[in-house]
Short mmCIF file of C-alpha atoms in Angstrom, two decimals:
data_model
loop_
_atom_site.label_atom_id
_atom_site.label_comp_id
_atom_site.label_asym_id
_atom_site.label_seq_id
_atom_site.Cartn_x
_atom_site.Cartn_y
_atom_site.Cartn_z
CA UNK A 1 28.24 -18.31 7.95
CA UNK A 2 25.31 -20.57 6.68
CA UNK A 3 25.97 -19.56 3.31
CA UNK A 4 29.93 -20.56 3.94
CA UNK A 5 29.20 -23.89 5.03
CA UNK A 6 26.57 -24.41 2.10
CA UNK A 7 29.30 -23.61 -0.16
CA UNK A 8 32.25 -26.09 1.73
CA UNK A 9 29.60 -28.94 0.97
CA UNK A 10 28.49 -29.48 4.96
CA UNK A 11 24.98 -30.02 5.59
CA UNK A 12 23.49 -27.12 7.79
CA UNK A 13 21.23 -27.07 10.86
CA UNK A 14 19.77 -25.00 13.47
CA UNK A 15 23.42 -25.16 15.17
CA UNK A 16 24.90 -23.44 12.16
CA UNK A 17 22.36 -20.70 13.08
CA UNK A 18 23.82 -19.64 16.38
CA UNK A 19 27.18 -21.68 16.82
CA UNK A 20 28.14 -22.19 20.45
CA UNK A 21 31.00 -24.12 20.28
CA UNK A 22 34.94 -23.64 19.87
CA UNK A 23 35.08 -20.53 21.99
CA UNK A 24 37.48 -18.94 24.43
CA UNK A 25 35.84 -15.68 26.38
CA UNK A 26 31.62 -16.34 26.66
CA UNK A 27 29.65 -13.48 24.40
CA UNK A 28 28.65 -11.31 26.55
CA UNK A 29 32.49 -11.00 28.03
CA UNK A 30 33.64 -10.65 24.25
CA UNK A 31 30.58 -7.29 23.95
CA UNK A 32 32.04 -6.01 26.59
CA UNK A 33 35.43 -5.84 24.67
CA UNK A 34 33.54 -4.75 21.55
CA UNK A 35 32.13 -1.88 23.60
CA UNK A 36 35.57 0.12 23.79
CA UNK A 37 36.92 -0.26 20.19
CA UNK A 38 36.26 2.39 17.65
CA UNK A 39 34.65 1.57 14.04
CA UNK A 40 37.82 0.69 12.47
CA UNK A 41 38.81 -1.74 14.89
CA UNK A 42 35.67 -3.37 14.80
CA UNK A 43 35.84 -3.50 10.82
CA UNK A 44 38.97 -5.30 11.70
CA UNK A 45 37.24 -7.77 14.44
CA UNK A 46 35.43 -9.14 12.19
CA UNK A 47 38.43 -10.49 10.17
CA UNK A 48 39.31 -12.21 13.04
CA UNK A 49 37.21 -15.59 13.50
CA UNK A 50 34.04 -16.55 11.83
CA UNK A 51 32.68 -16.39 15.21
CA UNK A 52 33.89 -13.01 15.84
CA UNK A 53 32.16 -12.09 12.58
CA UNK A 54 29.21 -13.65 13.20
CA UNK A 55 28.71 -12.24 16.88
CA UNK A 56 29.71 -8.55 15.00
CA UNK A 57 27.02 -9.13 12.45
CA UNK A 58 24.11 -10.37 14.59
CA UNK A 59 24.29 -7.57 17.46
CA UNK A 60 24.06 -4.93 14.16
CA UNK A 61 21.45 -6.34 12.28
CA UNK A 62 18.77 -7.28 14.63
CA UNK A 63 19.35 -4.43 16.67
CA UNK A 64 19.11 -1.84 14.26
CA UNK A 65 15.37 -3.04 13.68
CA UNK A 66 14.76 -2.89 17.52
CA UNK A 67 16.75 -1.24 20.01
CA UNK A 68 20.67 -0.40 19.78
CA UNK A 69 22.42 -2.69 22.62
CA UNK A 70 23.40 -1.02 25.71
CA UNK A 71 27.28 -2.63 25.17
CA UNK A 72 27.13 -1.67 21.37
CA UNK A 73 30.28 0.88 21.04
CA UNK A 74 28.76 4.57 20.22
CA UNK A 75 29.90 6.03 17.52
CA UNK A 76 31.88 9.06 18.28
CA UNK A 77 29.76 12.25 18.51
CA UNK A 78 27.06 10.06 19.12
CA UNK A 79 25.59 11.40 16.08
CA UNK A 80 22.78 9.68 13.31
CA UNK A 81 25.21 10.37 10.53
CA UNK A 82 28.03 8.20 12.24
CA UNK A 83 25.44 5.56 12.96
CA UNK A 84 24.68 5.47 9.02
CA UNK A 85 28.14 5.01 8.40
CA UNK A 86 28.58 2.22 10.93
CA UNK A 87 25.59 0.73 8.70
CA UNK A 88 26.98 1.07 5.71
CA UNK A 89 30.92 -0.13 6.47
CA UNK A 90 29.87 -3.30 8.38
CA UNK A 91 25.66 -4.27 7.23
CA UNK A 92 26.28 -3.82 3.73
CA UNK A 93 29.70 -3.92 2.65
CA UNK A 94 30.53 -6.79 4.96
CA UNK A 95 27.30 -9.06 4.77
CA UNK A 96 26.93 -8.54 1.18
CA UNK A 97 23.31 -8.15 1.01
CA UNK A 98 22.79 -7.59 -2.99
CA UNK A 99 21.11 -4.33 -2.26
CA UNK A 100 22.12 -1.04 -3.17
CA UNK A 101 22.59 1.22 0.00
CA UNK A 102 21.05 4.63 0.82
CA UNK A 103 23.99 7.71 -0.81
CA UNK A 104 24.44 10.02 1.83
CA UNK A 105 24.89 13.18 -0.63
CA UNK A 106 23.56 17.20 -0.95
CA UNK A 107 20.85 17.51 -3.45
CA UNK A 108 20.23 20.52 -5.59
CA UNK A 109 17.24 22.48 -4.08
CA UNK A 110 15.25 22.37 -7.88
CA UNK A 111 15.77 18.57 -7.91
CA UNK A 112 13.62 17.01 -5.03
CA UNK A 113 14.01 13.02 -6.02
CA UNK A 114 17.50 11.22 -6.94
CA UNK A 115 18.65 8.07 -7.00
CA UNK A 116 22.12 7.69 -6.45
CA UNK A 117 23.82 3.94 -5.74
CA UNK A 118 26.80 2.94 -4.15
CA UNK A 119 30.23 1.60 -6.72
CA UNK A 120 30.84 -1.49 -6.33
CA UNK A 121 28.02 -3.50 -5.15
CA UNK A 122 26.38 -5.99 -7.25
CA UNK A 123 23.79 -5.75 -9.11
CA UNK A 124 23.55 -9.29 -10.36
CA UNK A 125 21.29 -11.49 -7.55
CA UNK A 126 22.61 -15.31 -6.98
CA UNK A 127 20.77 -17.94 -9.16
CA UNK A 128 20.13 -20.40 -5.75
CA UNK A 129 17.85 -19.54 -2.73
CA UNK A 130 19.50 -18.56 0.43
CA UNK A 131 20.46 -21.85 2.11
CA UNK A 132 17.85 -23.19 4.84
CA UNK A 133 18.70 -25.96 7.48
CA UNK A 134 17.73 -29.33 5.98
CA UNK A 135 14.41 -29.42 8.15
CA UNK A 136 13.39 -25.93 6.57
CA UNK A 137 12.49 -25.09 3.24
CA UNK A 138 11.32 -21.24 1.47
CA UNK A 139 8.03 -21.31 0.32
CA UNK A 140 6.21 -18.31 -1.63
CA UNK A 141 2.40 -17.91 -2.03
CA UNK A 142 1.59 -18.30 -5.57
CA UNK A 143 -1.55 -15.88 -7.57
CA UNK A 144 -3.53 -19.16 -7.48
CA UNK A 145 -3.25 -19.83 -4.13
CA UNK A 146 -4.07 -15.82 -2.98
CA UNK A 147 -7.40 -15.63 -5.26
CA UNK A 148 -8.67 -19.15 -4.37
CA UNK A 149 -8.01 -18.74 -1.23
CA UNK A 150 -11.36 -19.47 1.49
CA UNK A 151 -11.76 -16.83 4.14
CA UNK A 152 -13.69 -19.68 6.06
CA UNK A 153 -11.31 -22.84 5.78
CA UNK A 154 -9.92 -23.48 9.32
CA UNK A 155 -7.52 -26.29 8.57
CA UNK A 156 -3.90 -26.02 9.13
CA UNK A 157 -3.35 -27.22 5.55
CA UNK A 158 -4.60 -24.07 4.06
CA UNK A 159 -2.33 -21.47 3.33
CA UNK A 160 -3.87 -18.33 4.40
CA UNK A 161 -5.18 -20.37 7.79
CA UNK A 162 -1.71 -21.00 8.40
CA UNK A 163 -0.31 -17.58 8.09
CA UNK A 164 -3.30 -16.15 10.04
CA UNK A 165 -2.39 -18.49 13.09
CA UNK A 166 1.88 -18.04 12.31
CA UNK A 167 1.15 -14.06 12.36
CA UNK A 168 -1.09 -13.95 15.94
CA UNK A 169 0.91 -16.07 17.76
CA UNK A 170 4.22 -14.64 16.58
CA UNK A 171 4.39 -11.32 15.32
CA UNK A 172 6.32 -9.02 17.87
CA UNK A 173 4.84 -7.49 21.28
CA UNK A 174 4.97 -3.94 22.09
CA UNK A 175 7.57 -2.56 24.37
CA UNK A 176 5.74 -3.72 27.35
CA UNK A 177 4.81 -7.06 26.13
CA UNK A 178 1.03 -6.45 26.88
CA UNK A 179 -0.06 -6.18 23.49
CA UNK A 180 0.45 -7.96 20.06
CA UNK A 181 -1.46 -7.05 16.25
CA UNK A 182 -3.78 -8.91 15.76
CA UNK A 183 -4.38 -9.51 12.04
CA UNK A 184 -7.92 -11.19 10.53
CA UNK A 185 -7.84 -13.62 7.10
CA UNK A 186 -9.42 -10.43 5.24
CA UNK A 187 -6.61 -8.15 6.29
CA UNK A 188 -4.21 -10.29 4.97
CA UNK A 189 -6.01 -11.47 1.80
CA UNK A 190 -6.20 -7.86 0.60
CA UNK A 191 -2.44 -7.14 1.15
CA UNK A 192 -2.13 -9.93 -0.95
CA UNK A 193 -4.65 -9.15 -3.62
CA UNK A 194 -3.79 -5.40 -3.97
CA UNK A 195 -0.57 -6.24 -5.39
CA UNK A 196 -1.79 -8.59 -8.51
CA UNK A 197 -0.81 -8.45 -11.01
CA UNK A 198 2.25 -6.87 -10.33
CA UNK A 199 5.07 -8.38 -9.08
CA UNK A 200 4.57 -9.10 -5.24
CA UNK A 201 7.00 -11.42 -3.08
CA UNK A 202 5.20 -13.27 -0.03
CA UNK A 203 7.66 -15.13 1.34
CA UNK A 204 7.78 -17.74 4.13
CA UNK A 205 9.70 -20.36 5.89
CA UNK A 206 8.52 -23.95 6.99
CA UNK A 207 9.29 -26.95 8.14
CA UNK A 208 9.26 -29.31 5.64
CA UNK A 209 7.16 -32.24 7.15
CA UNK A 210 4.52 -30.27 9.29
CA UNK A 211 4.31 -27.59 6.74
CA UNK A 212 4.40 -25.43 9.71
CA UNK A 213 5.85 -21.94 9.54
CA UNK A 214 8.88 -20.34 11.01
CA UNK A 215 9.15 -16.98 9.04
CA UNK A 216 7.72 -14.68 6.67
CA UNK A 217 8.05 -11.14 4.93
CA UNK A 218 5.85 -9.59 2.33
CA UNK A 219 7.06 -6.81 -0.58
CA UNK A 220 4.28 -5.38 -2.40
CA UNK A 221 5.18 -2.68 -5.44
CA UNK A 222 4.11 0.63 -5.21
CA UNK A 223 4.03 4.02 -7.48
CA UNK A 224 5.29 6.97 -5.39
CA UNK A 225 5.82 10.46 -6.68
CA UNK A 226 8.23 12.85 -5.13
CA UNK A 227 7.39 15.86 -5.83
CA UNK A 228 7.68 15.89 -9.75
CA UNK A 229 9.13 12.61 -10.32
CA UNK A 230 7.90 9.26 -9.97
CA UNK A 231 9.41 6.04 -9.32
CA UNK A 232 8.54 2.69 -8.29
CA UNK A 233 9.53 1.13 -5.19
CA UNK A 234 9.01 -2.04 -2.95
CA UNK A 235 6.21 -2.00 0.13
CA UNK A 236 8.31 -4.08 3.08
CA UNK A 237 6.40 -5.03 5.52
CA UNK A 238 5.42 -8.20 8.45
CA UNK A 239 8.86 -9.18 8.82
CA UNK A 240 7.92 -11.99 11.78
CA UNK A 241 9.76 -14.72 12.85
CA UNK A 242 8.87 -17.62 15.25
CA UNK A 243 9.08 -16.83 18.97
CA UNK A 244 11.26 -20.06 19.28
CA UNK A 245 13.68 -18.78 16.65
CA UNK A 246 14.43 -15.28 17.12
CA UNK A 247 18.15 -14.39 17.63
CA UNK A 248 19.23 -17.61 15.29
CA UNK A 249 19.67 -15.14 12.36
CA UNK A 250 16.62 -16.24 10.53
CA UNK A 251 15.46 -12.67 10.31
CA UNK A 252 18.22 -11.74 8.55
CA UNK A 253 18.40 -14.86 5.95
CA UNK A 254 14.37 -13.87 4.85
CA UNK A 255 15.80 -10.75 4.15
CA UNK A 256 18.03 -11.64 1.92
CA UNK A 257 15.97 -14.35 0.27
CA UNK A 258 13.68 -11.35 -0.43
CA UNK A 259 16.27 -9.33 -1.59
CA UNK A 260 17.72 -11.79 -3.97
CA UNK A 261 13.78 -12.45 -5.38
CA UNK A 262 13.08 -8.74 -5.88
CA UNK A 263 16.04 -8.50 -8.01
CA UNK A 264 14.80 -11.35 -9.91
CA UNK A 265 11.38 -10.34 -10.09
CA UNK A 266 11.79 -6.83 -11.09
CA UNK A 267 15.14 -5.83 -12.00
CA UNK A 268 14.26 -2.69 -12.53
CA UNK A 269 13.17 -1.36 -8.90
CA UNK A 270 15.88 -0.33 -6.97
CA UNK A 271 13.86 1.80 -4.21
CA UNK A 272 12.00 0.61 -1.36
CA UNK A 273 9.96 2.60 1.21
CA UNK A 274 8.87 1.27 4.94
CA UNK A 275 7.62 2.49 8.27
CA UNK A 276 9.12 1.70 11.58
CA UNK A 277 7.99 2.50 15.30
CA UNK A 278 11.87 3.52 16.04
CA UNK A 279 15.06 5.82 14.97
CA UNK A 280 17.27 3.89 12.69
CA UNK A 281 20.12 4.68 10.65
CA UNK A 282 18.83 4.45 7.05
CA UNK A 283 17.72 7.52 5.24
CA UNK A 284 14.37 8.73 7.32
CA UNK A 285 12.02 11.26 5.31
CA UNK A 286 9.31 12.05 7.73
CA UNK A 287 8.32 10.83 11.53
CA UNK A 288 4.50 11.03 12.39
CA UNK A 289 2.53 11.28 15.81
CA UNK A 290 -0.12 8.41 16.53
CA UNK A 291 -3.17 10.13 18.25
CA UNK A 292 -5.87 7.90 19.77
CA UNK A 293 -9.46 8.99 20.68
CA UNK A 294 -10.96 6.56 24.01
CA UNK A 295 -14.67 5.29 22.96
CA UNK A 296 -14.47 2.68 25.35
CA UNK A 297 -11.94 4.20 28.15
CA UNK A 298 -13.28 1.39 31.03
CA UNK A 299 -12.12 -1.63 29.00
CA UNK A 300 -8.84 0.38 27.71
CA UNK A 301 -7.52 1.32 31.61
CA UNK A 302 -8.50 -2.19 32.77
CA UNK A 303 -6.65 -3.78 29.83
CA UNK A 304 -3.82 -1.07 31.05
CA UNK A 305 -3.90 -0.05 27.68
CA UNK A 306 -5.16 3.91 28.60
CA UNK A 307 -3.60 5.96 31.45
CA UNK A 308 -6.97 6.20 34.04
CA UNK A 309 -6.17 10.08 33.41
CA UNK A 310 -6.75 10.40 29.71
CA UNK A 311 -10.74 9.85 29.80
CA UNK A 312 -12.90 9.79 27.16
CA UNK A 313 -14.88 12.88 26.80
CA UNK A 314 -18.99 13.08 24.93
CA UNK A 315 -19.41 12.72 21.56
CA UNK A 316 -20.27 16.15 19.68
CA UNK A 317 -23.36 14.84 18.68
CA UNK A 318 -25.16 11.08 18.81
CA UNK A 319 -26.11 10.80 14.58
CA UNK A 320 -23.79 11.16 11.94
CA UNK A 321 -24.16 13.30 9.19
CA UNK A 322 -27.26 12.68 6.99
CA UNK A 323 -25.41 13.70 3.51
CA UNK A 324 -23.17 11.44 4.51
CA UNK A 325 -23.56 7.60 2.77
CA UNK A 326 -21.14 4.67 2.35
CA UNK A 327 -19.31 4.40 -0.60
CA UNK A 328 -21.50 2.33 -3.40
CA UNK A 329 -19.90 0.55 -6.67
CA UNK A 330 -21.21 4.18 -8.58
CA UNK A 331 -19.11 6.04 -6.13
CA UNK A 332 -15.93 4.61 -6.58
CA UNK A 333 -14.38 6.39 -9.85
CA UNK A 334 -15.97 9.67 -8.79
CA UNK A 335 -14.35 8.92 -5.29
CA UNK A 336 -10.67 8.14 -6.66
CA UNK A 337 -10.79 10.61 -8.81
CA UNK A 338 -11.05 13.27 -5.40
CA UNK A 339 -8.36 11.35 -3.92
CA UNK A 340 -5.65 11.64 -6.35
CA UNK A 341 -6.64 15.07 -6.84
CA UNK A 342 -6.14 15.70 -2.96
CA UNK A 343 -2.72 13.79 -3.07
CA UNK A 344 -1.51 15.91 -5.60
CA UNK A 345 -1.17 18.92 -3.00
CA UNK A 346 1.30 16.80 -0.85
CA UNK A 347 5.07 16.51 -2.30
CA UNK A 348 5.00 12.63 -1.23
CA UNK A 349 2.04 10.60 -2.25
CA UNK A 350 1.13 7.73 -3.30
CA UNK A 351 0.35 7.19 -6.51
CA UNK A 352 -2.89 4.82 -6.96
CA UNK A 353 -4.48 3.15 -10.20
CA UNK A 354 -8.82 3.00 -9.94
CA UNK A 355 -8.04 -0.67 -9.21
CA UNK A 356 -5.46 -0.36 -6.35
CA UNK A 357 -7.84 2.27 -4.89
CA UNK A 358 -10.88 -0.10 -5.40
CA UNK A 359 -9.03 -3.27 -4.10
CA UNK A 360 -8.13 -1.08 -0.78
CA UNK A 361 -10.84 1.68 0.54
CA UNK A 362 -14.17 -0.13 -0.78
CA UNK A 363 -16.06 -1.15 1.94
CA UNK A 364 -16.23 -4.43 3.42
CA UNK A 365 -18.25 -4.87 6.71
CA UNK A 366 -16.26 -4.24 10.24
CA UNK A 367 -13.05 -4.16 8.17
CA UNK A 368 -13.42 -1.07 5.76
CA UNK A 369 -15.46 1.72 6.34
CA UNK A 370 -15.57 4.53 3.51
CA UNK A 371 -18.12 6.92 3.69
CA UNK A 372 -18.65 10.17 1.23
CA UNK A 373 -20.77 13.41 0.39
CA UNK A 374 -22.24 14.38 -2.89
CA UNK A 375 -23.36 16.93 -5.20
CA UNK A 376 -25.61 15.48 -7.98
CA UNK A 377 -23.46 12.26 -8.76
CA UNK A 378 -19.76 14.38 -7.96
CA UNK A 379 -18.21 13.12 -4.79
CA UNK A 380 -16.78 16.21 -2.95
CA UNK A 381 -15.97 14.61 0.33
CA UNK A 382 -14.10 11.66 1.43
CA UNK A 383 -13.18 10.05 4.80
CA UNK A 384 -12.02 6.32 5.41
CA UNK A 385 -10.78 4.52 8.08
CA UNK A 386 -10.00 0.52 8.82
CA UNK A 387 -10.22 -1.41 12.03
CA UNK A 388 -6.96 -2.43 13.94
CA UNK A 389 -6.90 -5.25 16.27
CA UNK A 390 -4.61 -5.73 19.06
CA UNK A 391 -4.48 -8.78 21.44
CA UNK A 392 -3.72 -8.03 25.41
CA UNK A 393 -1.76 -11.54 25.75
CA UNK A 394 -2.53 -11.54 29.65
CA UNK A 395 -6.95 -11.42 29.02
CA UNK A 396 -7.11 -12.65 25.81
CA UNK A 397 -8.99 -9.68 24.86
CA UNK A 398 -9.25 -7.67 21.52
CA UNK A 399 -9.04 -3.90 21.28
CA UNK A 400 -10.48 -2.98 17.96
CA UNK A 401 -9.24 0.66 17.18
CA UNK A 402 -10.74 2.89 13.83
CA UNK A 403 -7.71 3.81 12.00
CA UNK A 404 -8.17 6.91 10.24
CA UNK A 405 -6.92 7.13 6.10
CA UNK A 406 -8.19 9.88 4.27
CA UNK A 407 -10.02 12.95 5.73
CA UNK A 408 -11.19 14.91 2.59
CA UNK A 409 -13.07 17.58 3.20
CA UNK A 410 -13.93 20.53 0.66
CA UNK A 411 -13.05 22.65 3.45
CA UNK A 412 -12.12 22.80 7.03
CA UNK A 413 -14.97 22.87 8.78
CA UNK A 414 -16.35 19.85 6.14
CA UNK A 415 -12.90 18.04 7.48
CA UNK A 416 -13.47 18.43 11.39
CA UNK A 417 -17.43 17.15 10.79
CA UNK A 418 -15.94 13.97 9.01
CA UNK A 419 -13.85 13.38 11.98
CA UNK A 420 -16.53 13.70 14.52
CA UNK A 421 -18.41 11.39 12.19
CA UNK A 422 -15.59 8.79 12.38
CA UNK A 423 -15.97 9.23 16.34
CA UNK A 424 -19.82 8.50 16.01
CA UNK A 425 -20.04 5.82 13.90
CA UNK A 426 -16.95 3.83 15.72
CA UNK A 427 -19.04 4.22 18.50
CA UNK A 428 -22.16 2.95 17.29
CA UNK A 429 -20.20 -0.16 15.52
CA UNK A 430 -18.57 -1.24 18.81
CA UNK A 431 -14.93 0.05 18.11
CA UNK A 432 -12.84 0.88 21.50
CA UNK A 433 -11.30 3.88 20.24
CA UNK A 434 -9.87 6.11 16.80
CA UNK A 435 -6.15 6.48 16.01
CA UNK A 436 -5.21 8.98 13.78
CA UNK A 437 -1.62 10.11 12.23
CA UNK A 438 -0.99 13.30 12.12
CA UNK A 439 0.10 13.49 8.65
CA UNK A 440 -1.30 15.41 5.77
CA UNK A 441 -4.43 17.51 7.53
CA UNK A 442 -5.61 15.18 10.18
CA UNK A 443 -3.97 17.57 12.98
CA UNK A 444 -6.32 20.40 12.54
CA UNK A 445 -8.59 19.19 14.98
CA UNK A 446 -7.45 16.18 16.92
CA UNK A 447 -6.84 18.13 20.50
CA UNK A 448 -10.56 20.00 19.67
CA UNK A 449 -12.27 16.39 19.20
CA UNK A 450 -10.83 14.51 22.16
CA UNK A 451 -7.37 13.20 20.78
CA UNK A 452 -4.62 12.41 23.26
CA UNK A 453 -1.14 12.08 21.46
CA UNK A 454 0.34 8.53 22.12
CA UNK A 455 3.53 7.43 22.67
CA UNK A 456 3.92 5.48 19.32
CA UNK A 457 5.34 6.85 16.54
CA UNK A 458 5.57 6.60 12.79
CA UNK A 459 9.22 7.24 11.14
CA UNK A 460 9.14 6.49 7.07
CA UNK A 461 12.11 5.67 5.59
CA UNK A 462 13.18 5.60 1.52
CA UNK A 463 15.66 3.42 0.36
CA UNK A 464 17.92 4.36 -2.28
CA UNK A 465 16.02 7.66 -2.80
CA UNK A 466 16.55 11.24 -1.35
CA UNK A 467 14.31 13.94 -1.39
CA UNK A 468 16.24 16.60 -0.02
CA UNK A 469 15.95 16.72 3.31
CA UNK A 470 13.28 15.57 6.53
CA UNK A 471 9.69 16.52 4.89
CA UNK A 472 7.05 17.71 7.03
CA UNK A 473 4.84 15.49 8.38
CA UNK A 474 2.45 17.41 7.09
CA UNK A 475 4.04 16.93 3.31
CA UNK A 476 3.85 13.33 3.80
CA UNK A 477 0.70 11.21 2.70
CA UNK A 478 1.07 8.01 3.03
CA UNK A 479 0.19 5.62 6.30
CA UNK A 480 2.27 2.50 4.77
CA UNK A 481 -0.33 0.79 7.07
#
């Protein structure tokens, strides 16, 4: 509706967001309705009013990022197929995104990667930014402004300073509201950096006189090979909007403004690839298990982050490995070239340049630990992990987890004494516990070393790209994190 009012000449403001006048029956009254007409009736609702539209709209798009609404009509059979096509008919078709839609097709068993897009949408992206309110304006960090950025400038004027504070005091709680990521300047400076030079959207919205920000959303390229093929596709990730401003359709205009500067910025990829902590109706290739390992279970049950059951149990031994060193300058080329040899056995992977794996898994002090084993100056094993923070909003305290990325090992029992040496030197560093996805071989051993499986989950999903069929978790290799 913004963008109708942008186009009718009216000036637009926060009101034009979430319009709450020039109604009959209240929303929630008008749900209720909703909640016992079928698809094509709703298809029609939205014809009705602008309102009716709008109300339509927003329940469907921020919902299918969270939590389906308990009034929401089901779709008959209840089934993840008629949820995709409830998608498709009213997200798509009817809001117009610019993006091409996942094809819901059968794939020939000797061709594991297809892209397939939908007749009839556009391909061409608008020349004008998605229309803000007149306090608001887009703003996108430039390559200057990411290298010259200063990890230790504090002021609200910086760039990266502001992010850092937008992201910890807004980015979404967990399910209990207890707990919310907690992201450091270096976390964020790498995302950024690890995309140059290729084209990279970091996108934000702000107030025009404070400079202070209300949104933002990063897309970073990436290489992926499925199975034989390759393609490039679009990284989406720390969709966060202000606290003040959810459910005023914000979320959904960053979206598009990213959409629309994708298409402008590289024409030519059409596929994007993202991880979510729910079931949603877009085209879902693999679902992961996050396992967690309790180093400091005391501080985790007071901060009602552990169950008092799940204990932490002894280390299998108090040094690490002697063979085993941190990953030097010398190391690196020797230590990529293991890695893409290792991702080679998955049929999803990654597909990383010596400088995206350099930019990423070299070492930088209580942010990246990489640690390997040698023969002569050949690197045969490989294990890296980075430190998560999360925030309990109630103590103000930080729970620094070891997030496990690669486990190479040359064999399995090399693999489950790289894990324990994750476990030992976490512990020696401070850390209050390991996480681990059970994707590619980290489940060998989880249960042996002390792992309890944890509620959260990983589901990946591939946009505009099928691989025929739900892979394996184990055939997946790739955190997104």
């Amino acid at each position: 509706m913004a963008a109708s009012n942008a186009s009718a000449g009216k000036s637009l403001s926060l009101k034009d967001l979430d319009p709450t006048s020039g109604r009959v029956l209240p929303d929630d009254i008008l749900g209720r309705i909703f909640h016992y007409l079928d698809i094509n009736a709703l298809v029609q609702s939205i014809r009705v009013c602008k309102h009716w539209k709008s109300l339509v709209e927003d329940h469907l798009y921020e919902h299918l990022f969270h939590k389906r609404p308990a009034f929401f009509p089901v779709p008959h059979g209840n089934s993840r197929g008629n949820w995709k096509n409830l998608y498709h008919k009213y997200f798509l078709l009817h809001l117009n995104t610019d993006w091409k839609p996942d094809v819901k097709h059968s794939e020939p068993a000797d061709n594991k990667g297809m892209y397939m897009p939908l007749p009839g949408v556009p391909d061409q992206p608008t020349p004008n930014p998605s229309p803000l309110p007149s306090d608001f304006e887009w703003f996108e960090y430039t390559q200057e402004e990411i290298m010259n950025c200063d990890l230790n400038n504090t002021s609200e004027t910086d760039p990266l300073h502001a992010l850092f504070l937008f992201l910890d005091q807004n980015t979404v709680e967990d399910e209990d509201g207890i707990f919310r990521l907690h992201h450091t300047k270096y976390q964020l400076r790498r995302l950024m950096l690890s995309s140059l030079p290729h084209p990279h959207v970091f996108l934000a919205v702000r107030v025009k006189q404070s400079r202070r920000l209300c949104g933002f959303i990063s897309a970073t390229p990436t290489v992926i090979r499925s199975y034989s093929k390759t393609f490039e596709a679009f990284t989406v990730q720390q969709l966060t909007v202000h606290k003040k401003l959810r459910g005023k359709k914000l979320a959904r205009l960053i979206v598009r403004e990213l959409v629309r500067r994708i298409q402008l910025k590289a024409p030519h990829i059409q596929q994007a690839v993202f991880a979510l902590g729910v079931d949603m109706p877009f085209n879902c290739v693999s679902e992961a298990r996050i396992w967690h390992r309790p180093l400091n279970a005391r501080k985790l049950v007071d901060l009602q982050y552990l169950l008092a059951s799940e204990q932490e149990s002894q280390l299998p031994r108090k040094e690490r490995t002697p063979e085993l060193t941190l990953m030097t300058e010398a190391d690196l080329e020797s230590t990529w070239r293991l890695t893409c040899s290792y991702l080679e056995r998955f049929p999803f992977a990654p597909t990383l340049t010596l400088s995206e794996f350099g930019n990423k898994y070299f070492p930088k002090e209580k942010e990246v630990y990489s640690y390997v084993m040698k023969q002569g100056d050949t690197v045969t094993d490989f294990v890296c992990f980075f430190v998560l923070r999360q925030r309990a909003l109630s103590a103000n305290e930080v729970v620094t987890s070891a997030f496990v990325e690669f486990c190479i090992g040359s064999n399995a029992a090399k693999r489950k004494l790289l894990l324990e040496d994750v476990l030992i030197v976490a512990k020696q560093d401070g850390l209050d516990q390991v996480q681990c996805i059970d994707i590619m071989d980290h489940s060998e051993f989880l249960e042996q070393l002390g792992f309890h499986q944890g509620s959260g989950r990983m589901v990946y999903y591939l946009h505009n790209w099928v691989v025929g069929g739900k892979l394996d978790r184990k055939s997946w290799a790739n955190t997104l994190l």
